[in-house]
């Protein structure tokens, strides 16, 4: 609880890490402490090396921890290591098939390789669970545009714009033609 206060209320991730580490030292089987340390490094300090160490510690304790698995996948995808990313993201989705972070980043890993059809598959799975998610709507709009699928581009452009989001100019022109 003290670590959460330092992290969320005082925006002091280094102090939060110290408190999470004290918890981890008391109970080295604390998946929550290991994931929280990893999250602090990753989300607040942008230190992927230390984040990976702590997410891997969490996986040693619980090989099915969806948060550690998906965040490792995100880190690897961010490094351009898409096949490694997909390994962790797939494992995360075995624990929770509705893990939106894993679904989105699985799509990103395929999109970055130009595999738009595969990206659409994961984005549509996410859309089934969270149809109001603007990231999914935007990414589906872009993917369908790249696939030259006018009706789906139009559908997702409409949904995305309903919440005052800006449609990219190239897609607006495409939809007018």
XYZ file of N, CA and C in Angstrom:
531
model
N 0.837 -1.194 0.000
C 0.000 0.000 0.000
C 0.877 1.252 0.000
N 1.930 1.254 0.796
C 2.816 2.421 0.852
C 3.441 2.666 -0.518
N 3.865 1.570 -1.179
C 4.476 1.718 -2.507
C 3.489 2.320 -3.491
N 2.225 1.875 -3.430
C 1.200 2.437 -4.323
C 1.011 3.929 -4.096
N 1.081 4.354 -2.843
C 0.951 5.785 -2.528
C 2.096 6.562 -3.165
N 3.312 6.054 -3.018
C 4.461 6.742 -3.620
C 4.340 6.783 -5.145
N 3.838 5.706 -5.708
C 3.761 5.620 -7.159
C 2.624 6.461 -7.718
N 1.435 6.298 -7.165
C 0.246 6.919 -7.759
C -0.030 8.322 -7.231
N 0.134 8.529 -5.951
C -0.218 9.828 -5.371
C 0.944 10.809 -5.368
N 2.134 10.316 -5.146
C 3.284 11.207 -5.042
C 4.145 11.189 -6.305
N 3.793 10.330 -7.259
C 4.521 10.213 -8.521
C 6.027 10.082 -8.284
N 6.368 9.172 -7.388
C 7.765 8.950 -7.047
C 8.092 7.464 -7.278
N 8.351 7.086 -8.543
C 8.549 5.662 -8.823
C 9.770 5.052 -8.145
N 10.833 5.806 -7.957
C 12.028 5.234 -7.316
C 11.729 4.841 -5.862
N 10.997 5.695 -5.164
C 10.623 5.366 -3.781
C 9.633 4.198 -3.769
N 8.736 4.177 -4.741
C 7.782 3.061 -4.840
C 8.531 1.749 -5.074
N 9.521 1.770 -5.958
C 10.310 0.563 -6.225
C 10.980 0.082 -4.945
N 11.505 1.013 -4.169
C 12.155 0.626 -2.907
C 11.163 -0.097 -1.995
N 9.946 0.417 -1.911
C 8.935 -0.219 -1.065
C 8.477 -1.555 -1.646
N 8.288 -1.607 -2.964
C 7.921 -2.890 -3.582
C 9.025 -3.918 -3.360
N 10.297 -3.497 -3.428
C 11.410 -4.417 -3.208
C 11.427 -4.918 -1.770
N 11.051 -4.046 -0.814
C 10.967 -4.498 0.584
C 9.911 -5.594 0.709
N 8.793 -5.413 0.024
C 7.745 -6.437 0.024
C 8.267 -7.720 -0.596
N 8.963 -7.596 -1.712
C 9.513 -8.749 -2.415
C 10.561 -9.455 -1.552
N 11.389 -8.692 -0.825
C 12.401 -9.297 0.049
C 11.763 -10.110 1.167
N 10.613 -9.638 1.646
C 9.895 -10.367 2.696
C 9.264 -11.634 2.139
N 8.717 -11.528 0.914
C 8.053 -12.666 0.272
C 8.513 -12.762 -1.175
N 9.533 -13.561 -1.417
C 10.091 -13.686 -2.772
C 9.159 -14.442 -3.720
N 8.018 -14.874 -3.230
C 7.003 -15.490 -4.091
C 5.882 -14.508 -4.409
N 6.110 -13.241 -4.138
C 5.086 -12.231 -4.390
C 5.127 -11.800 -5.863
N 4.248 -12.402 -6.649
C 4.135 -12.041 -8.061
C 3.740 -10.570 -8.174
N 2.823 -10.149 -7.313
C 2.347 -8.760 -7.362
C 3.495 -7.767 -7.172
N 4.385 -8.047 -6.226
C 5.522 -7.149 -6.001
C 6.447 -7.136 -7.213
N 6.736 -8.316 -7.768
C 7.635 -8.389 -8.923
C 7.038 -7.651 -10.128
N 5.744 -7.860 -10.384
C 5.084 -7.171 -11.505
C 5.040 -5.671 -11.246
N 4.773 -5.279 -10.019
C 4.708 -3.847 -9.683
C 6.068 -3.169 -9.873
N 7.138 -3.862 -9.517
C 8.477 -3.303 -9.744
C 8.721 -3.178 -11.247
N 8.377 -4.231 -11.988
C 8.510 -4.173 -13.444
C 7.708 -3.038 -14.045
N 6.456 -2.873 -13.583
C 5.602 -1.787 -14.077
C 6.198 -0.421 -13.754
N 6.761 -0.292 -12.573
C 7.357 0.991 -12.187
C 8.519 1.338 -13.106
N 9.359 0.351 -13.360
C 10.483 0.590 -14.274
C 9.986 0.889 -15.686
N 9.027 0.113 -16.155
C 8.575 0.228 -17.540
C 7.726 1.484 -17.775
N 6.700 1.650 -16.979
C 5.722 2.711 -17.236
C 6.123 4.082 -16.713
N 6.954 4.114 -15.687
C 7.294 5.403 -15.085
C 8.724 5.849 -15.390
N 9.656 4.901 -15.372
C 11.059 5.252 -15.606
C 11.517 4.915 -17.029
N 10.682 4.195 -17.771
C 10.980 3.814 -19.160
C 12.306 3.059 -19.260
N 12.558 2.244 -18.257
C 13.763 1.434 -18.166
C 13.373 -0.004 -18.516
N 13.469 -0.351 -19.795
C 12.997 -1.662 -20.232
C 13.884 -2.803 -19.727
N 15.153 -2.549 -19.546
C 16.057 -3.600 -19.084
C 15.666 -4.092 -17.687
N 15.520 -3.151 -16.750
C 15.107 -3.544 -15.397
C 13.678 -4.069 -15.380
N 12.827 -3.494 -16.208
C 11.444 -3.982 -16.284
C 11.432 -5.449 -16.706
N 12.216 -5.775 -17.716
C 12.266 -7.160 -18.194
C 12.766 -8.106 -17.111
N 13.752 -7.671 -16.353
C 14.268 -8.496 -15.256
C 13.154 -8.829 -14.275
N 12.376 -7.824 -13.903
C 11.334 -8.048 -12.897
C 10.128 -8.791 -13.459
N 9.777 -8.550 -14.714
C 8.701 -9.342 -15.318
C 9.121 -10.808 -15.418
N 10.395 -11.047 -15.748
C 10.882 -12.428 -15.786
C 10.879 -13.056 -14.398
N 11.182 -12.270 -13.359
C 11.071 -12.775 -11.983
C 9.634 -13.192 -11.686
N 8.684 -12.382 -12.122
C 7.274 -12.709 -11.898
C 6.893 -14.003 -12.613
N 7.406 -14.182 -13.833
C 7.088 -15.390 -14.606
C 7.725 -16.629 -13.983
N 8.881 -16.462 -13.342
C 9.495 -17.598 -12.639
C 8.595 -18.060 -11.500
N 7.921 -17.110 -10.864
C 7.013 -17.445 -9.760
C 5.712 -18.012 -10.306
N 5.175 -17.355 -11.336
C 3.917 -17.794 -11.956
C 4.054 -17.667 -13.466
N 4.340 -18.779 -14.143
C 4.572 -18.743 -15.592
C 3.356 -18.292 -16.406
N 2.205 -18.163 -15.755
C 0.978 -17.794 -16.468
C 0.515 -16.377 -16.137
N 1.365 -15.576 -15.527
C 0.956 -14.219 -15.161
C 0.774 -13.374 -16.420
N -0.486 -13.077 -16.724
C -0.802 -12.400 -17.989
C -0.195 -11.004 -18.082
N -0.034 -10.323 -16.961
C 0.495 -8.959 -16.987
C 1.984 -8.949 -17.320
N 2.741 -9.793 -16.652
C 4.175 -9.876 -16.936
C 4.400 -10.355 -18.367
N 3.642 -11.354 -18.791
C 3.791 -11.884 -20.147
C 3.465 -10.830 -21.203
N 2.337 -10.139 -21.026
C 1.956 -9.156 -22.050
C 2.919 -7.977 -22.066
N 3.397 -7.547 -20.898
C 4.336 -6.424 -20.887
C 5.687 -6.799 -21.487
N 6.118 -8.030 -21.293
C 7.334 -8.472 -21.984
C 7.108 -8.459 -23.500
N 5.927 -8.877 -23.919
C 5.592 -8.828 -25.340
C 5.606 -7.416 -25.886
N 5.074 -6.480 -25.118
C 5.068 -5.070 -25.529
C 6.505 -4.561 -25.667
N 7.344 -4.888 -24.710
C 8.741 -4.439 -24.761
C 9.435 -5.000 -25.998
N 9.270 -6.296 -26.229
C 9.916 -6.895 -27.403
C 9.379 -6.299 -28.702
N 8.080 -6.057 -28.778
C 7.509 -5.437 -29.982
C 8.089 -4.041 -30.175
N 8.223 -3.302 -29.097
C 8.812 -1.968 -29.169
C 10.259 -1.983 -29.636
N 10.929 -3.106 -29.424
C 12.317 -3.275 -29.872
C 12.387 -3.848 -31.285
N 11.225 -4.090 -31.885
C 11.197 -4.662 -33.233
C 11.414 -6.163 -33.266
N 11.402 -6.802 -32.112
C 11.586 -8.259 -32.034
C 10.207 -8.913 -32.024
N 9.571 -8.887 -33.196
C 8.163 -9.271 -33.289
C 7.886 -10.734 -32.983
N 8.742 -11.645 -33.428
C 8.467 -13.057 -33.141
C 8.608 -13.341 -31.648
N 9.591 -12.709 -31.011
C 9.752 -12.858 -29.560
C 8.548 -12.233 -28.836
N 8.112 -11.090 -29.317
C 6.939 -10.417 -28.740
C 5.722 -11.329 -28.813
N 5.496 -11.915 -29.976
C 4.306 -12.768 -30.159
C 4.332 -13.993 -29.249
N 5.539 -14.494 -28.955
C 5.645 -15.642 -28.042
C 5.047 -15.281 -26.682
N 5.441 -14.132 -26.154
C 4.944 -13.709 -24.834
C 3.476 -13.283 -24.899
N 3.101 -12.579 -25.945
C 1.709 -12.132 -26.078
C 0.766 -13.328 -26.209
N 1.186 -14.337 -26.960
C 0.367 -15.557 -27.097
C 0.198 -16.253 -25.752
N 1.285 -16.347 -25.002
C 1.199 -16.967 -23.670
C 0.256 -16.173 -22.770
N 0.318 -14.858 -22.862
C -0.564 -14.016 -22.061
C -2.024 -14.272 -22.421
N -2.297 -14.423 -23.712
C -3.681 -14.657 -24.146
C -4.176 -16.052 -23.782
N -3.246 -16.993 -23.528
C -3.675 -18.308 -23.026
C -4.245 -18.150 -21.622
N -3.649 -17.237 -20.848
C -4.146 -16.984 -19.494
C -5.441 -16.180 -19.532
N -5.523 -15.240 -20.486
C -6.712 -14.398 -20.608
C -6.917 -14.042 -22.080
N -7.783 -14.778 -22.781
C -8.007 -14.523 -24.209
C -8.556 -13.125 -24.505
N -9.056 -12.447 -23.496
C -9.614 -11.107 -23.678
C -8.628 -10.000 -23.312
N -7.363 -10.353 -23.113
C -6.343 -9.377 -22.724
C -6.155 -8.376 -23.865
N -6.731 -7.200 -23.689
C -6.753 -6.191 -24.741
C -5.355 -5.695 -25.096
N -4.496 -5.548 -24.120
C -3.129 -5.108 -24.395
C -2.435 -6.140 -25.291
N -2.566 -7.411 -24.950
C -1.932 -8.463 -25.749
C -2.517 -8.499 -27.155
N -3.819 -8.369 -27.272
C -4.447 -8.384 -28.599
C -3.975 -7.209 -29.460
N -3.938 -6.013 -28.872
C -3.495 -4.832 -29.625
C -2.047 -4.968 -30.067
N -1.185 -5.419 -29.164
C 0.236 -5.504 -29.501
C 0.533 -6.680 -30.424
N -0.278 -7.709 -30.361
C -0.145 -8.793 -31.332
C -0.428 -8.214 -32.722
N -1.480 -7.413 -32.821
C -1.810 -6.773 -34.097
C -0.685 -5.852 -34.552
N -0.145 -5.075 -33.641
C 0.948 -4.153 -33.985
C 2.162 -4.932 -34.500
N 2.460 -6.061 -33.861
C 3.629 -6.844 -34.294
C 3.452 -7.335 -35.727
N 2.241 -7.695 -36.109
C 1.987 -8.114 -37.492
C 1.949 -6.916 -38.432
N 1.310 -5.841 -38.008
C 1.223 -4.634 -38.834
C 2.619 -4.146 -39.196
N 3.515 -4.150 -38.223
C 4.888 -3.674 -38.448
C 5.653 -4.513 -39.462
N 5.181 -5.722 -39.700
C 5.792 -6.587 -40.710
C 5.015 -6.552 -42.022
N 3.992 -5.678 -42.090
C 3.181 -5.587 -43.304
C 2.143 -6.685 -43.430
N 1.917 -7.431 -42.370
C 0.932 -8.522 -42.375
C -0.396 -7.982 -41.845
N -1.055 -7.220 -42.707
C -2.256 -6.480 -42.303
C -3.425 -7.413 -41.994
N -3.590 -8.460 -42.781
C -4.700 -9.393 -42.549
C -4.598 -10.025 -41.166
N -3.385 -10.416 -40.774
C -3.187 -10.993 -39.437
C -3.454 -9.946 -38.361
N -3.027 -8.713 -38.600
C -3.278 -7.635 -37.643
C -4.776 -7.446 -37.449
N -5.524 -7.445 -38.549
C -6.980 -7.260 -38.482
C -7.629 -8.355 -37.643
N -7.131 -9.574 -37.760
C -7.698 -10.681 -36.996
C -7.639 -10.390 -35.492
N -6.495 -9.926 -35.009
C -6.350 -9.643 -33.572
C -7.122 -8.385 -33.171
N -7.132 -7.384 -34.039
C -7.896 -6.171 -33.730
C -9.387 -6.482 -33.645
N -9.886 -7.325 -34.533
C -11.301 -7.691 -34.489
C -11.647 -8.491 -33.246
N -10.724 -9.340 -32.792
C -10.957 -10.057 -31.529
C -11.090 -9.045 -30.388
N -10.201 -8.072 -30.346
C -10.283 -7.038 -29.320
C -11.570 -6.238 -29.440
N -11.952 -5.931 -30.665
C -13.177 -5.154 -30.914
C -14.420 -5.902 -30.423
N -14.411 -7.225 -30.526
C -15.534 -8.024 -29.998
C -15.729 -7.762 -28.510
N -14.619 -7.616 -27.782
C -14.680 -7.439 -26.330
C -14.857 -5.981 -25.933
N -14.291 -5.069 -26.700
C -14.314 -3.637 -26.359
C -14.643 -2.795 -27.598
N -15.900 -2.814 -28.043
C -16.253 -2.099 -29.279
C -16.123 -0.582 -29.197
N -16.044 -0.025 -28.009
C -15.923 1.434 -27.885
C -14.479 1.902 -27.720
N -13.530 1.003 -27.820
C -12.124 1.359 -27.660
C -11.653 2.122 -28.902
N -11.288 3.375 -28.716
C -10.893 4.237 -29.832
C -9.628 3.749 -30.534
N -8.681 3.175 -29.788
C -7.464 2.649 -30.418
C -7.807 1.528 -31.397
N -8.694 0.639 -30.980
C -9.105 -0.456 -31.857
C -9.823 0.088 -33.090
N -10.729 1.031 -32.877
C -11.456 1.622 -34.010
C -10.491 2.272 -34.999
N -9.551 3.059 -34.479
C -8.578 3.734 -35.347
C -7.715 2.730 -36.094
N -7.206 1.743 -35.379
C -6.324 0.775 -36.018
C -7.054 -0.095 -37.029
N -8.305 -0.441 -36.742
C -9.102 -1.183 -37.724
C -9.369 -0.324 -38.958
N -9.667 0.952 -38.758
C -9.878 1.872 -39.871
C -8.629 1.907 -40.757
N -7.469 2.049 -40.151
C -6.210 2.134 -40.903
C -5.914 0.816 -41.621
N -6.104 -0.292 -40.936
C -5.821 -1.591 -41.563
C -6.759 -1.847 -42.741
N -8.041 -1.563 -42.551
C -8.976 -1.786 -43.661
C -8.677 -0.851 -44.825
N -8.229 0.352 -44.523
C -7.796 1.271 -45.586
C -6.626 0.651 -46.354
N -5.653 0.122 -45.616
C -4.482 -0.490 -46.270
C -4.878 -1.713 -47.098
N -5.959 -2.388 -46.703
C -6.454 -3.551 -47.450
C -7.406 -3.134 -48.578
N -7.633 -1.837 -48.704
C -8.544 -1.288 -49.713
C -9.975 -1.833 -49.545
N -10.390 -1.965 -48.294
C -11.738 -2.433 -47.949
C -12.565 -1.202 -47.582
N -13.240 -0.660 -48.558
C -13.945 0.610 -48.393
C -15.008 0.545 -47.302
N -15.871 -0.468 -47.334
C -17.003 -0.485 -46.391
C -16.539 -0.578 -44.939
N -15.516 -1.401 -44.672
C -15.018 -1.488 -43.295
C -14.215 -0.247 -42.904
N -13.505 0.340 -43.849
C -12.814 1.605 -43.559
C -13.844 2.653 -43.160
N -14.915 2.719 -43.919
C -15.984 3.689 -43.651
C -16.641 3.424 -42.299
N -16.921 2.172 -42.019
C -17.546 1.792 -40.743
C -16.702 2.255 -39.554
N -15.407 1.935 -39.595
C -14.561 2.265 -38.451
C -14.193 3.745 -38.408
N -14.152 4.397 -39.557
C -13.950 5.854 -39.574
C -15.133 6.540 -38.903
N -16.335 6.062 -39.201
C -17.539 6.637 -38.587
C -17.511 6.429 -37.074
N -17.233 5.213 -36.638
C -17.193 4.929 -35.194
C -16.119 5.751 -34.495
N -14.964 5.838 -35.122
C -13.843 6.576 -34.539
C -14.155 8.063 -34.436
N -14.820 8.606 -35.434
C -15.112 10.048 -35.444
C -16.274 10.418 -34.522
N -17.082 9.436 -34.125
C -18.223 9.723 -33.238
C -17.807 10.333 -31.908
N -16.586 10.069 -31.498
C -16.097 10.603 -30.217
C -15.116 11.749 -30.451
N -15.339 12.482 -31.533
C -14.560 13.680 -31.889
C -13.095 13.397 -32.188
N -12.797 12.195 -32.641
C -11.436 11.886 -33.068
C -11.267 12.292 -34.522
N -10.082 12.723 -34.868
C -9.769 13.204 -36.220
C -9.395 12.040 -37.138
N -10.094 11.933 -38.253
C -9.775 10.932 -39.268
C -8.552 11.425 -40.046
N -7.559 10.577 -40.277
C -6.413 11.010 -41.084
C -6.872 11.502 -42.462
N -6.221 12.557 -42.937
C -6.626 13.195 -44.198
C -6.639 12.205 -45.353
N -5.654 11.320 -45.427
C -5.583 10.374 -46.527
C -6.808 9.451 -46.540
N -7.323 9.120 -45.384
C -8.507 8.264 -45.305
C -9.757 9.071 -45.626
N -9.816 10.317 -45.186
C -10.948 11.178 -45.560
C -11.053 11.306 -47.077
N -9.931 11.502 -47.725
C -9.917 11.609 -49.203
C -10.365 10.282 -49.819
N -9.863 9.181 -49.323
C -10.231 7.854 -49.812
C -11.749 7.639 -49.714
N -12.331 8.051 -48.601
C -13.763 7.842 -48.392
C -14.619 8.759 -49.253
N -14.076 9.873 -49.670
C -14.826 10.794 -50.541
C -14.806 10.363 -52.005
N -13.834 9.572 -52.385
C -13.683 9.204 -53.805
C -14.624 8.135 -54.247
